[in-house]
Short mmCIF file of C-alpha atoms and ligand atoms in Angstrom, two decimals:
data_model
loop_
_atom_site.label_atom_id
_atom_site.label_comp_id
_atom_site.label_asym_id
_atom_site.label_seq_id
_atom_site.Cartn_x
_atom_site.Cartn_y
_atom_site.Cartn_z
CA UNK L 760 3.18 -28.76 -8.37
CA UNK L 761 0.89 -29.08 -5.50
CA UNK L 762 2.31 -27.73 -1.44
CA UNK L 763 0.58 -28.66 1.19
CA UNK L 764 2.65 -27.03 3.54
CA UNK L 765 2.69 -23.26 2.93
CA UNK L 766 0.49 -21.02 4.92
CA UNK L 767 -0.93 -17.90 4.49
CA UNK L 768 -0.88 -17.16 8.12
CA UNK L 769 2.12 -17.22 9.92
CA UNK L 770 4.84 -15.89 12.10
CA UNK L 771 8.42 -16.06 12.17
CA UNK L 772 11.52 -13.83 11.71
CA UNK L 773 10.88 -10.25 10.09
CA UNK L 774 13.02 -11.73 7.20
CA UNK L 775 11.37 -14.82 6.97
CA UNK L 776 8.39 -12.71 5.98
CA UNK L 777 9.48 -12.42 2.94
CA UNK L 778 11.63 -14.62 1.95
CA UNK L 779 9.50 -17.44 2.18
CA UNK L 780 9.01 -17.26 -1.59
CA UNK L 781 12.11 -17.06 -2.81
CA UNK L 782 12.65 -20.93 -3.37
CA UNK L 783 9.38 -21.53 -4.77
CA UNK L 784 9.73 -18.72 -7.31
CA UNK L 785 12.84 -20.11 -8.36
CA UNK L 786 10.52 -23.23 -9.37
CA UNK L 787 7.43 -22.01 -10.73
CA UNK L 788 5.18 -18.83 -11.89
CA UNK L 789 2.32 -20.31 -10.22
CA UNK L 790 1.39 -23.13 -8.00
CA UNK L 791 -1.52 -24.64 -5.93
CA UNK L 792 -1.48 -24.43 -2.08
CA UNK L 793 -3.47 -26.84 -0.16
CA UNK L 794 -4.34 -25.83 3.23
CA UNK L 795 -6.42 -27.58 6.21
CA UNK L 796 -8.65 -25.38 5.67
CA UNK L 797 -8.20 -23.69 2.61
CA UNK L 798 -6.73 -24.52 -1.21
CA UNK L 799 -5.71 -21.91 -3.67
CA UNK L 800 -3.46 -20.51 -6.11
CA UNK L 801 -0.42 -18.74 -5.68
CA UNK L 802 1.23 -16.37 -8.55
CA UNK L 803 5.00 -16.03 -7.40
CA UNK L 804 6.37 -14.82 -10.57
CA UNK L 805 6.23 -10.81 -11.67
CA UNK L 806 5.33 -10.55 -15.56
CA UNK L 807 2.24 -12.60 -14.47
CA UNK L 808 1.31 -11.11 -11.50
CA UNK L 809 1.19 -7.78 -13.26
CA UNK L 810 -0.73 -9.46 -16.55
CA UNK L 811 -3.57 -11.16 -14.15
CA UNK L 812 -3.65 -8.34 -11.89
CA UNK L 813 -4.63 -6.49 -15.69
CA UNK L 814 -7.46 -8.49 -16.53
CA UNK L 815 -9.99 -7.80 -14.05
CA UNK L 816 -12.94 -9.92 -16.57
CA UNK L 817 -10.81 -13.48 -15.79
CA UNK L 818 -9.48 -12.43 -11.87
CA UNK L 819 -12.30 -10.64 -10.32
CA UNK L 820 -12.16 -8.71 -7.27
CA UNK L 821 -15.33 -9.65 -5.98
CA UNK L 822 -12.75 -11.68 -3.38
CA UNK L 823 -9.73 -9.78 -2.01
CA UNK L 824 -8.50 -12.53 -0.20
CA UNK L 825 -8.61 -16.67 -0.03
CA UNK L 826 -8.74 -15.62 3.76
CA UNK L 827 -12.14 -14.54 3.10
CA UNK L 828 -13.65 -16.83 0.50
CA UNK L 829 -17.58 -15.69 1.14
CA UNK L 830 -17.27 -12.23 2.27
CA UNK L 831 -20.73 -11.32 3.37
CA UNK L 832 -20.77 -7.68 2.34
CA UNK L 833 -18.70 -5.78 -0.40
CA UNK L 834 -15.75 -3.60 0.23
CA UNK L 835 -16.18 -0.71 -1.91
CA UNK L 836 -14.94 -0.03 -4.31
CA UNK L 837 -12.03 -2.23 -3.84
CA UNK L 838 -14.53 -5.44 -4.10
CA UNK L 839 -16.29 -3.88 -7.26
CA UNK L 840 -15.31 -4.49 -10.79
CA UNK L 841 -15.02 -2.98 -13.80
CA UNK L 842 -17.67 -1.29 -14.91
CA UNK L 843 -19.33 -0.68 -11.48
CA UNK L 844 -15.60 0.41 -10.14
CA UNK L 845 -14.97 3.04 -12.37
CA UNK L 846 -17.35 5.98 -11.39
CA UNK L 847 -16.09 5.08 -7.69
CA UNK L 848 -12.48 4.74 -8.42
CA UNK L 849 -12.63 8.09 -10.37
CA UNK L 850 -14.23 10.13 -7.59
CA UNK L 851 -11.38 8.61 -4.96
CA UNK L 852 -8.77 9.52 -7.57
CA UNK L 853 -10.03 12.75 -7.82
CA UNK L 854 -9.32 13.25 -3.99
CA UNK L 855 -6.04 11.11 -4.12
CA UNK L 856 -4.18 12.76 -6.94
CA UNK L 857 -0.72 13.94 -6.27
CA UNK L 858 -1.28 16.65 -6.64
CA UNK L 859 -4.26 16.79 -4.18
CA UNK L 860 -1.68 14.74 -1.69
CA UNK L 861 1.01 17.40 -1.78
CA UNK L 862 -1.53 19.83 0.45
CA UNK L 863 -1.33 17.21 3.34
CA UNK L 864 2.45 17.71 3.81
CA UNK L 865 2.49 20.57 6.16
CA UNK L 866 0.18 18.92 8.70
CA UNK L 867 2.30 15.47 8.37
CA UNK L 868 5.05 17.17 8.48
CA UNK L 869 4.33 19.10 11.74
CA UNK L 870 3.08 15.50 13.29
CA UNK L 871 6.15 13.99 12.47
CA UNK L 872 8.32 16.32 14.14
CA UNK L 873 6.37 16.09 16.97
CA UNK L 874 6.30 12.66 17.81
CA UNK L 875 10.03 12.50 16.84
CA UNK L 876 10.96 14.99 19.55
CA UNK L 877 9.14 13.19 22.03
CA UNK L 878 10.85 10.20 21.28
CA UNK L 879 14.08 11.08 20.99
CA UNK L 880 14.05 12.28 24.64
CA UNK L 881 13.24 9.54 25.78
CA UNK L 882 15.93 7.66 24.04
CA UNK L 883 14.55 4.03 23.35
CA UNK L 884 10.87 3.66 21.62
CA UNK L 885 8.46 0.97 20.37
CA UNK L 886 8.61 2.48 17.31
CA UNK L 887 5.79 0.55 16.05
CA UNK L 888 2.78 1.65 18.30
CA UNK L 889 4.66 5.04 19.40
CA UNK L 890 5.16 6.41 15.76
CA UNK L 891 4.03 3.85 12.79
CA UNK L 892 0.79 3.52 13.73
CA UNK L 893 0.04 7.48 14.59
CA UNK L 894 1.15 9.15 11.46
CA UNK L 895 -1.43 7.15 9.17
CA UNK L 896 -4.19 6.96 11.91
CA UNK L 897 -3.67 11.18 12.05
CA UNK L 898 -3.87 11.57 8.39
CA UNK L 899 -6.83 9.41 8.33
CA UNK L 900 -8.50 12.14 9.88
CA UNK L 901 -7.44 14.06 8.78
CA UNK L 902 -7.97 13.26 4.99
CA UNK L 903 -11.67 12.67 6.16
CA UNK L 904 -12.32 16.03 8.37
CA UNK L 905 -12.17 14.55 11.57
CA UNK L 906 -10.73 15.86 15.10
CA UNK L 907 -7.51 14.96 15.37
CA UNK L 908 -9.05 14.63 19.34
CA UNK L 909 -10.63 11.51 17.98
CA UNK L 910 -6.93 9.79 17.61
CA UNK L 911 -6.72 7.49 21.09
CA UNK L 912 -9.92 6.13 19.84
CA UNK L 913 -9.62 5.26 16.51
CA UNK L 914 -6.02 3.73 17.71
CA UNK L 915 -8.06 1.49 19.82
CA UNK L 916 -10.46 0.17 16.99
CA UNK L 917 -7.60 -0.37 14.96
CA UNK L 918 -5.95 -2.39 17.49
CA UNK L 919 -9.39 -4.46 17.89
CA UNK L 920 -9.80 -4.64 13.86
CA UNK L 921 -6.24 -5.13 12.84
CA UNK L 922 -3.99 -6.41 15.61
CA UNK L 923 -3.30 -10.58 15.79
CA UNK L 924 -3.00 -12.33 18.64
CA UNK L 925 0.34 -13.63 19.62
CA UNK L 926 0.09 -16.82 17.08
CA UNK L 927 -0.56 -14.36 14.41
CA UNK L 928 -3.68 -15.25 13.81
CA UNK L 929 -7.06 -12.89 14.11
CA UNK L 930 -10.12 -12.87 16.74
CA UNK L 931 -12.68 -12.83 14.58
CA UNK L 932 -15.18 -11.07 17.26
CA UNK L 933 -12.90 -8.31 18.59
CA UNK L 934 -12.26 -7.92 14.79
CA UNK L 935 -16.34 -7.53 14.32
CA UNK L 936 -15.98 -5.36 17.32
CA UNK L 937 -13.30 -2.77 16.52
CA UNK L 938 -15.13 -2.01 12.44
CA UNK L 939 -18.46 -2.16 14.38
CA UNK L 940 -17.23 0.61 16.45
CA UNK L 941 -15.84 2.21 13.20
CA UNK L 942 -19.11 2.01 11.25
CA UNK L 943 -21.26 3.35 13.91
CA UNK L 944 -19.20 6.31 14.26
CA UNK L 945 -19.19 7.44 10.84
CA UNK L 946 -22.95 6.46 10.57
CA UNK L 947 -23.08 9.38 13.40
CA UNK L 948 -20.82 11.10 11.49
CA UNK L 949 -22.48 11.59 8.31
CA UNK L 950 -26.19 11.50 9.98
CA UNK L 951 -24.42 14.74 11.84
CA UNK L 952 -23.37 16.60 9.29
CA UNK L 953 -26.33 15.80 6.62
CA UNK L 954 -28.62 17.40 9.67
CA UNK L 955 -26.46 20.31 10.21
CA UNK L 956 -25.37 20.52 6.29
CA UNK L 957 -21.87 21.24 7.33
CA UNK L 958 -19.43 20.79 5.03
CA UNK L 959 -15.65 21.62 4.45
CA UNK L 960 -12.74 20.86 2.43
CA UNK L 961 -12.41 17.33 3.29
CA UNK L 962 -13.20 13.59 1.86
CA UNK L 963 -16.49 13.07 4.14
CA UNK L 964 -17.94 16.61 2.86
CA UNK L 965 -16.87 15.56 -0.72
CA UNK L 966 -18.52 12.18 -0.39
CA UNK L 967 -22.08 14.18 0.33
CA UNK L 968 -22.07 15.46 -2.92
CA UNK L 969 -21.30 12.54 -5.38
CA UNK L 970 -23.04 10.61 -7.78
CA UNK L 971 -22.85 6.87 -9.09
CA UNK L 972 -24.22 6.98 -12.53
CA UNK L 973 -26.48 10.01 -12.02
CA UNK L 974 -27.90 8.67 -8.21
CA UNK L 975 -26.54 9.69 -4.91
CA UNK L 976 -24.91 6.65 -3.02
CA UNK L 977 -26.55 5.23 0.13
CA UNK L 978 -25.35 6.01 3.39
CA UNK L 979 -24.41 2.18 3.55
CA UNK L 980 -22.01 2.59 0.56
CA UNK L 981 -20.54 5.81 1.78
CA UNK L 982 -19.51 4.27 5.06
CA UNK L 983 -18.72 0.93 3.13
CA UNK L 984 -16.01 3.08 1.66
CA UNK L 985 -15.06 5.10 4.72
CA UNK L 986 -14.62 1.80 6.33
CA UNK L 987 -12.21 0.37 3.18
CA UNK L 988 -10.13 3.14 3.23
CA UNK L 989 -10.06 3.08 7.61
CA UNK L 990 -8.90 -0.74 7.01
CA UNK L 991 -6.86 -0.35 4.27
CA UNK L 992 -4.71 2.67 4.58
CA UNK L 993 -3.18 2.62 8.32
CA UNK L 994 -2.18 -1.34 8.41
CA UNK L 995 -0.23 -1.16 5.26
CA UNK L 996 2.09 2.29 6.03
CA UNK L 997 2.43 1.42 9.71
CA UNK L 998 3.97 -1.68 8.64
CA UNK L 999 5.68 -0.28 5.75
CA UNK L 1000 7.35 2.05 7.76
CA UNK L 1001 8.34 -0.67 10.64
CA UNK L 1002 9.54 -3.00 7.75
CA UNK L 1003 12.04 0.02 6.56
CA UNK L 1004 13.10 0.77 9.88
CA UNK L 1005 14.02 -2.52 11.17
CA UNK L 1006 15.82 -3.11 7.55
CA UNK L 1007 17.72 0.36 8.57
CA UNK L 1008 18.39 -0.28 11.74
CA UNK L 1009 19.83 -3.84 11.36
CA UNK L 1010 21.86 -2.29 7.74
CA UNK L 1011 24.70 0.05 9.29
CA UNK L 1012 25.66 0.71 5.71
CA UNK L 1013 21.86 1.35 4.25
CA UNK L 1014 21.12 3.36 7.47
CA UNK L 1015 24.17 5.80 6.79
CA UNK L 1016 23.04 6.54 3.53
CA UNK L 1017 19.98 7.49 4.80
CA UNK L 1018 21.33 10.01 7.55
CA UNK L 1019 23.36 11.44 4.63
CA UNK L 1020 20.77 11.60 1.87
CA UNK L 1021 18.63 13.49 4.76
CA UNK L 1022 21.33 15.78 6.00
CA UNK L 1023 22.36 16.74 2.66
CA UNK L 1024 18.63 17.56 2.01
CA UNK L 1025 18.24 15.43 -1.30
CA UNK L 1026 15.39 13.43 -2.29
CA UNK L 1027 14.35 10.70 -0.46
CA UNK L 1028 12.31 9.16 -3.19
CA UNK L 1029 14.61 6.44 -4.33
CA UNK L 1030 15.37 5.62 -0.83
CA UNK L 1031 11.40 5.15 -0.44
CA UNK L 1032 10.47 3.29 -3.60
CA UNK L 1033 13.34 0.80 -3.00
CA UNK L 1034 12.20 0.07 0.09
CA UNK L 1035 8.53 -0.55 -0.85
CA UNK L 1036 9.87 -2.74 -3.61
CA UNK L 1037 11.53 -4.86 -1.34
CA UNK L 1038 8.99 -5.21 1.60
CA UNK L 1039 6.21 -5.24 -0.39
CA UNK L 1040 3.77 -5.68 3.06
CA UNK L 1041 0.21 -7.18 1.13
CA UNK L 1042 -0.89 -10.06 0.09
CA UNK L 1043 -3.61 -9.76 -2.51
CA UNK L 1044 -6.19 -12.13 -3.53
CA UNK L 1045 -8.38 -12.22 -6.82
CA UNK L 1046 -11.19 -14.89 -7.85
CA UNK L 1047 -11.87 -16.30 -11.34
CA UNK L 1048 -14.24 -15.41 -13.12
CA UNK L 1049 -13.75 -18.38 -16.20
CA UNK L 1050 -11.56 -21.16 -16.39
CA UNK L 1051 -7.87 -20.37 -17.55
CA UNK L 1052 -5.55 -22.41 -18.22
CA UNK L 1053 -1.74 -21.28 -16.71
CA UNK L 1054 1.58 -22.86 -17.73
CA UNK L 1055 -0.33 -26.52 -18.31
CA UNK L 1056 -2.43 -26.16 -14.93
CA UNK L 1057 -5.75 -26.03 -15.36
CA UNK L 1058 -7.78 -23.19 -13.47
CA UNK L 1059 -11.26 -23.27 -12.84
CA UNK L 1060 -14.08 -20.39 -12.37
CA UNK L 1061 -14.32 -20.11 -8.77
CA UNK L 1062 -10.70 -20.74 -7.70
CA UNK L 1063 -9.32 -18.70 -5.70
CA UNK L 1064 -5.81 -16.83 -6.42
CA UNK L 1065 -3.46 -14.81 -4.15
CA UNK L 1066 -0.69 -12.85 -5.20
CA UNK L 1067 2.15 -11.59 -2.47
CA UNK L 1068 3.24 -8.42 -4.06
CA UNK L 1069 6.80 -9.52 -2.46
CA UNK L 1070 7.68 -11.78 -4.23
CA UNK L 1071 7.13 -10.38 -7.89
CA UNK L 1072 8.59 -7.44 -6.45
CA UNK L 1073 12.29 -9.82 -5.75
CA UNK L 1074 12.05 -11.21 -9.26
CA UNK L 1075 14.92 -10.77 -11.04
CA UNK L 1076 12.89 -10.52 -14.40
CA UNK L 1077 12.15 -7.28 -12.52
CA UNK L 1078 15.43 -5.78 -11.63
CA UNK L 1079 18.81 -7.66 -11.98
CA UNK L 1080 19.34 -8.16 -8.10
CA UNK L 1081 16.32 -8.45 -6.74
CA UNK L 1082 17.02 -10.11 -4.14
CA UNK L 1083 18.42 -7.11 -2.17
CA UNK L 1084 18.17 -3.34 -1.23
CA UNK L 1085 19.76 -1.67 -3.28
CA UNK L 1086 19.22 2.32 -3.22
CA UNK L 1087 20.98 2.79 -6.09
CA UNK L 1088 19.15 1.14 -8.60
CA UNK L 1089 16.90 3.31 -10.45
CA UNK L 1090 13.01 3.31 -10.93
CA UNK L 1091 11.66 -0.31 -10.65
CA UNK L 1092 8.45 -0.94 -11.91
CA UNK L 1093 7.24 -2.75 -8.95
CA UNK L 1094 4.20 -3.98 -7.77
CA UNK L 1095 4.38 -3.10 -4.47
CA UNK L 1096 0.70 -1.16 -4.86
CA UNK L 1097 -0.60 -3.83 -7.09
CA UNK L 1098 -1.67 -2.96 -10.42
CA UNK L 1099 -4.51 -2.75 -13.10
CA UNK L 1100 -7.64 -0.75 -12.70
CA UNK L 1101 -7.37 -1.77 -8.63
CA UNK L 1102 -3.59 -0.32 -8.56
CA UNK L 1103 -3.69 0.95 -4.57
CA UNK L 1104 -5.71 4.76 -5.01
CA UNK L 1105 -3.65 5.34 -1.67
CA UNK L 1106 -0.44 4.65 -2.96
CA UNK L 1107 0.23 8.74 -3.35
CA UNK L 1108 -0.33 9.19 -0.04
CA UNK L 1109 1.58 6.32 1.14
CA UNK L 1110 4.93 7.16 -0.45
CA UNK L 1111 4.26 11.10 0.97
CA UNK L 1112 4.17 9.68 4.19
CA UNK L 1113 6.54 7.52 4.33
CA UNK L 1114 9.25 10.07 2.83
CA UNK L 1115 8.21 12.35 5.61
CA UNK L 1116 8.33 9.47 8.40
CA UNK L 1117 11.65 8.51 7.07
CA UNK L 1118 13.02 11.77 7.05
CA UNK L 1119 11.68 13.53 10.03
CA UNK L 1120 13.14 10.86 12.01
CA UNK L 1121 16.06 10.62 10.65
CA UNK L 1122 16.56 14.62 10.82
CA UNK L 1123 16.41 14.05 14.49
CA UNK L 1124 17.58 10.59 15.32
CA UNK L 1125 20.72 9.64 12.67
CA UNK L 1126 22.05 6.81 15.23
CA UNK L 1127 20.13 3.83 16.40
CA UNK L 1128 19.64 0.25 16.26
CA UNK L 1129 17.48 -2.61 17.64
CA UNK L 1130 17.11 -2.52 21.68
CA UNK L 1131 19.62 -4.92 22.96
CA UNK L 1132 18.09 -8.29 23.49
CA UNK L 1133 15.24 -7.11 21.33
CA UNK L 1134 14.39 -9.78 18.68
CA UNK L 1135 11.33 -8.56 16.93
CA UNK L 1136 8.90 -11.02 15.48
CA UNK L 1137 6.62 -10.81 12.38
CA UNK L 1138 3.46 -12.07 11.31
CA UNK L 1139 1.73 -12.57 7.90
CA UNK L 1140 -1.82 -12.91 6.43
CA UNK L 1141 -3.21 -10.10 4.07
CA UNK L 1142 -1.01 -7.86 5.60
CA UNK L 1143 2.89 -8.66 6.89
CA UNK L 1144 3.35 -7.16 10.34
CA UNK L 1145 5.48 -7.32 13.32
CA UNK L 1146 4.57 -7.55 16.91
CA UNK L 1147 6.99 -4.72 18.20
CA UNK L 1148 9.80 -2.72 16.70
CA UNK L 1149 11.97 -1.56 19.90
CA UNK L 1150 14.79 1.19 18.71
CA UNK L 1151 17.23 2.17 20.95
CA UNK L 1152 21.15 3.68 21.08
CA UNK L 1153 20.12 7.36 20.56
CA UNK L 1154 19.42 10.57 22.84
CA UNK L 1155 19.46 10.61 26.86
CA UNK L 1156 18.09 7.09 27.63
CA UNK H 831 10.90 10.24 -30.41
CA UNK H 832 7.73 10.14 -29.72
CA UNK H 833 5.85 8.24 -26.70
CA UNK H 834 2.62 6.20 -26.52
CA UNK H 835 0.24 5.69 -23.49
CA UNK H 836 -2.11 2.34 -23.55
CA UNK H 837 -4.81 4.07 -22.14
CA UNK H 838 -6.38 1.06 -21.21
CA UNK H 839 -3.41 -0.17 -18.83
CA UNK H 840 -2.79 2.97 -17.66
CA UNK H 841 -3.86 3.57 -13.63
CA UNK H 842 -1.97 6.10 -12.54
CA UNK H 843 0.70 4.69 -10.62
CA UNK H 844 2.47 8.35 -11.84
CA UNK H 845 6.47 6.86 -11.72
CA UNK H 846 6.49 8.36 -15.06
CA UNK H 847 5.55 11.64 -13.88
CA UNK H 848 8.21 11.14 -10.91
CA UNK H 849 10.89 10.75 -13.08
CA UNK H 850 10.03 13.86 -15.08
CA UNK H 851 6.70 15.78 -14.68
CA UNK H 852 7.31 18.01 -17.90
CA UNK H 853 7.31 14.88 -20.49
CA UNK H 854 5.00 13.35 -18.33
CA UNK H 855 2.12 15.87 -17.06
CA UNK H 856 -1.06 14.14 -15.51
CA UNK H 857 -4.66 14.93 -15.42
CA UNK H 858 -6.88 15.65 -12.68
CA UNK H 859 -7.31 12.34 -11.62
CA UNK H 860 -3.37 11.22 -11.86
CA UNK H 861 -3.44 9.32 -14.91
CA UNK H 862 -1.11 10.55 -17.69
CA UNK H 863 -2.63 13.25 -19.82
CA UNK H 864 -2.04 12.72 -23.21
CA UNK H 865 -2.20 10.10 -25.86
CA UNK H 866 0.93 10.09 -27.56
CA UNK H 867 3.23 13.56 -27.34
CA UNK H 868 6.79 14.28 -28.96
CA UNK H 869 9.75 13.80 -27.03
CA UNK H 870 11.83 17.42 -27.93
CA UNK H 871 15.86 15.89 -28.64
CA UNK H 872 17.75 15.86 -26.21
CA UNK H 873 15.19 14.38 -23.65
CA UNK H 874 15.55 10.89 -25.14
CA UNK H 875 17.07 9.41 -21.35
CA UNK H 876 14.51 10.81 -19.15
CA UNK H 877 11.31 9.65 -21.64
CA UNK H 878 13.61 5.97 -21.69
CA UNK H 879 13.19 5.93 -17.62
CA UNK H 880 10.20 7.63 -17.72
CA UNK H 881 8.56 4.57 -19.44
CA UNK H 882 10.66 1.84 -18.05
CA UNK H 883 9.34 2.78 -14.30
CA UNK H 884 5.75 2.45 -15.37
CA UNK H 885 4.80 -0.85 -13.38
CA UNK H 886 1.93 -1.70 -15.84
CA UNK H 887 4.57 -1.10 -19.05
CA UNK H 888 1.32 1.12 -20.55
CA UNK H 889 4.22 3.79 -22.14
CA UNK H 890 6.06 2.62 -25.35
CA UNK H 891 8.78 5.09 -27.51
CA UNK H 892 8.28 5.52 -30.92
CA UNK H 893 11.43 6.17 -32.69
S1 SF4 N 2339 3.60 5.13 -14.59
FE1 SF4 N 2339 2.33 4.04 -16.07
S2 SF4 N 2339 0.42 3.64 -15.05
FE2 SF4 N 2339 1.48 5.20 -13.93
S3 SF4 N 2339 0.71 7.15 -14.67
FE3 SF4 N 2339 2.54 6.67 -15.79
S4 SF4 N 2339 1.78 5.57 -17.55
FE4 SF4 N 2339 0.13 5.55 -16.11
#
């Protein structure tokens, strides 16, 4: 089966955002998309998203996304492969552990509860630029040893490097722009502290001191991989956090169970893993490396694959009801974080924060729903996002 | 019981270790520590989720 009318990029209801797969999957495992502009593959089904996403020799990484089919420089290590990943991927995991992770929860913590308190005076909130996109953007830096001073700026780059315009699609030169501005601060960065030969207990120091196969990396690399984890880590949990929210406020029933989970002081960790099952935010793209053949279609070296995490993550095959939130339904191994050797190395971090997020607000704020007259709109590419998230219905206002 | 890690599938996604960190320890880097190790009795239900919320399915029991 051939479509010619999906799109990768799009906007449309924050449901729509994912649901748009949920006929096709019914259909197929895999099918071809031809775009204007573009033609690729599209894995909808879950037991082979998880086996290609395992087999980085046939779907390479060297392209992340049919968005990007040439990319003129390489992500790293997210756009290496096996071997050439590993050494990388094990110095990142080092620094990404758990158990490394649980040290940042004081400082997150303390964020949260500010911005919370703040907000709930003023009783009505975008809670998409006033709160999703701060907590990851502060434990960006602070993860790499940065002033949390530097916040209002990096917000801005963000904005420049991540935020579509209103059609959902990207500028391409305010894009350049905003990582431009990115790179040539940590090239100042690490010029800085090489000079000075301060160090401290943080990711930047860390990086100073590592070796690829027996050789220090370039400065080019280092910020190559600053810049990866800048772009790939604040996106994804600001969205992730919207997605919940607007799921919780629009589910009276889901958003109780919240309030009570959080009052009672129990674990929030089904709550969060459910909810990263079901609004899975990236898409993910892979290239291949040989021809394959797939359920009778013929795949050739050089085609181009992409693989939204979504909608493995509402297959059935997964979980019996899928097709829902359901808090109560035990550990589903989802791919909500991808999987094989590329399996997101920020994925501890992500669930810390978004237990946090979750519960800090909901700590403070119990009641609230969508701003009357608000109707908040979503967008999709590599990443599904929404425009705005207005809350309302809780504090003075 | 005992229970089995594919090494080579493993990549530390650490639900295992979520659902129980005793049966379940991890190594520096996050990925599960051992090769195979022997469920004691009586933690047969915990190792049985343990493995079933691994999203690569890189944990098998050995009766
Ligand atoms: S859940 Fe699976 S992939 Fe993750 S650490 Fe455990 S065994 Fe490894």
């Amino acid at each position: 089966m051939t479509l010619t009318d999906h799109r990768i990029v799009g906007t449309g209801t924050v449901e729509e955002a994912g649901d748009r797969f949920e006929a096709l999957r019914a259909k197929q495992r895999i099918v071809k998309v031809t775009e204007p502009d573009r033609t690729y593959w599209m894995v909808l089904d879950h037991d082979l998203m998880r086996e290609c996403l395992q087999n980085p020799a046939v779907f390479s990484s060297e392209v992340v996304t049919p968005l990007n089919p040439d990319p003129p420089f390489k992500m790293i290590p997210i756009q290496l492969d096996p071997p050439g990943h590993t050494p990388w991927r094990q110095h990142l995991a080092r620094y990404f552990s758990p158990k490394q992770m649980a040290k940042l929860r004081p400082r997150i913590e303390e964020r949260t509860r500010e911005l919370v308190t703040e907000i709930k005076e003023k009783g009505s909130c975008d809670y998409l630029a006033e709160f999703a996109l701060q907590v990851p953007t502060v434990v960006f830096l602070e993860v790499m040893g940065l002033p949390v001073e530097e916040l209002p700026k990096f917000l801005e780059w963000e904005a420049l490097a991540l935020a579509p315009s209103p059609d959902g699609t990207f500028d391409a030169d305010l894009q350049v722009g905003g990582i431009f501005s990115v790179i040539g601060y940590f090239q100042g960065e690490l010029a800085r502290m090489r000079e000075t030969g301060e160090r401290g207990d943080n990711l930047l120091s860390q990086m100073l001191e590592w070796e690829i196969d027996g050789v220090a990396p370039t400065d080019d690399e280092l910020i190559n991989c600053c810049l990866l984890l800048f772009l790939a880590g604040l996106d994804t949990v600001a969205m992730s956090l919207s997605y919940s929210m607007h799921h919780l406020a629009t589910h009276e029933a889901d958003r109780k169970h919240v309030a009570a989970t959080v009052e009672a002081g129990e674990s929030m960790d089904d709550i969060v893993e459910e909810l990263l099952r079901f609004y899975a935010v990236p898409e993910i793209g892979r290239k291949l490396a040989q021809d394959t053949e797939i359920d009778g279609n013929q795949l050739v070296a050089g085609d181009l694959i992409l693989f939204p995490l979504v909608s493995g993550n509402r297959d059935d095959a997964l979980s019996p009801g899928a097709d829902h939130v359901d808090f109560n339904r035990g550990p589903a191994p989802h791919l909500g974080f991808g999987g094989g050797p590329h399996r997101c190395i920020g994925s501890h971090l992500a669930r810390l924060e978004m237990k946090i997020a979750l519960q800090g607000w909901h700590e403070l704020i119990p009641d609230y729903g969508l701003a009357p007259g608000a109707e908040p709109r979503a967008y999709w590419g590599n990443v599904h996002g929404m425009f705005g998230l207005h809350l309302a219905g809780f504090g003075e206002e | 019981m005992k229970v089995a890690v594919d090494k080579a599938l493993c990549s530390g996604h650490a639900r295992c270790n979520a659902v129980d960190e005793d049966l379940f320890p991890l190594d520096d880097l996050g990925y599960v520590e051992f090769d195979t190790a022997e469920i004691p009795a009586g933690q047969e239900g915990p190792a049985r989720r343990g493995a079933d919320a691994c999203p690569e399915r890189a944990l098998s029991l050995l009766e």
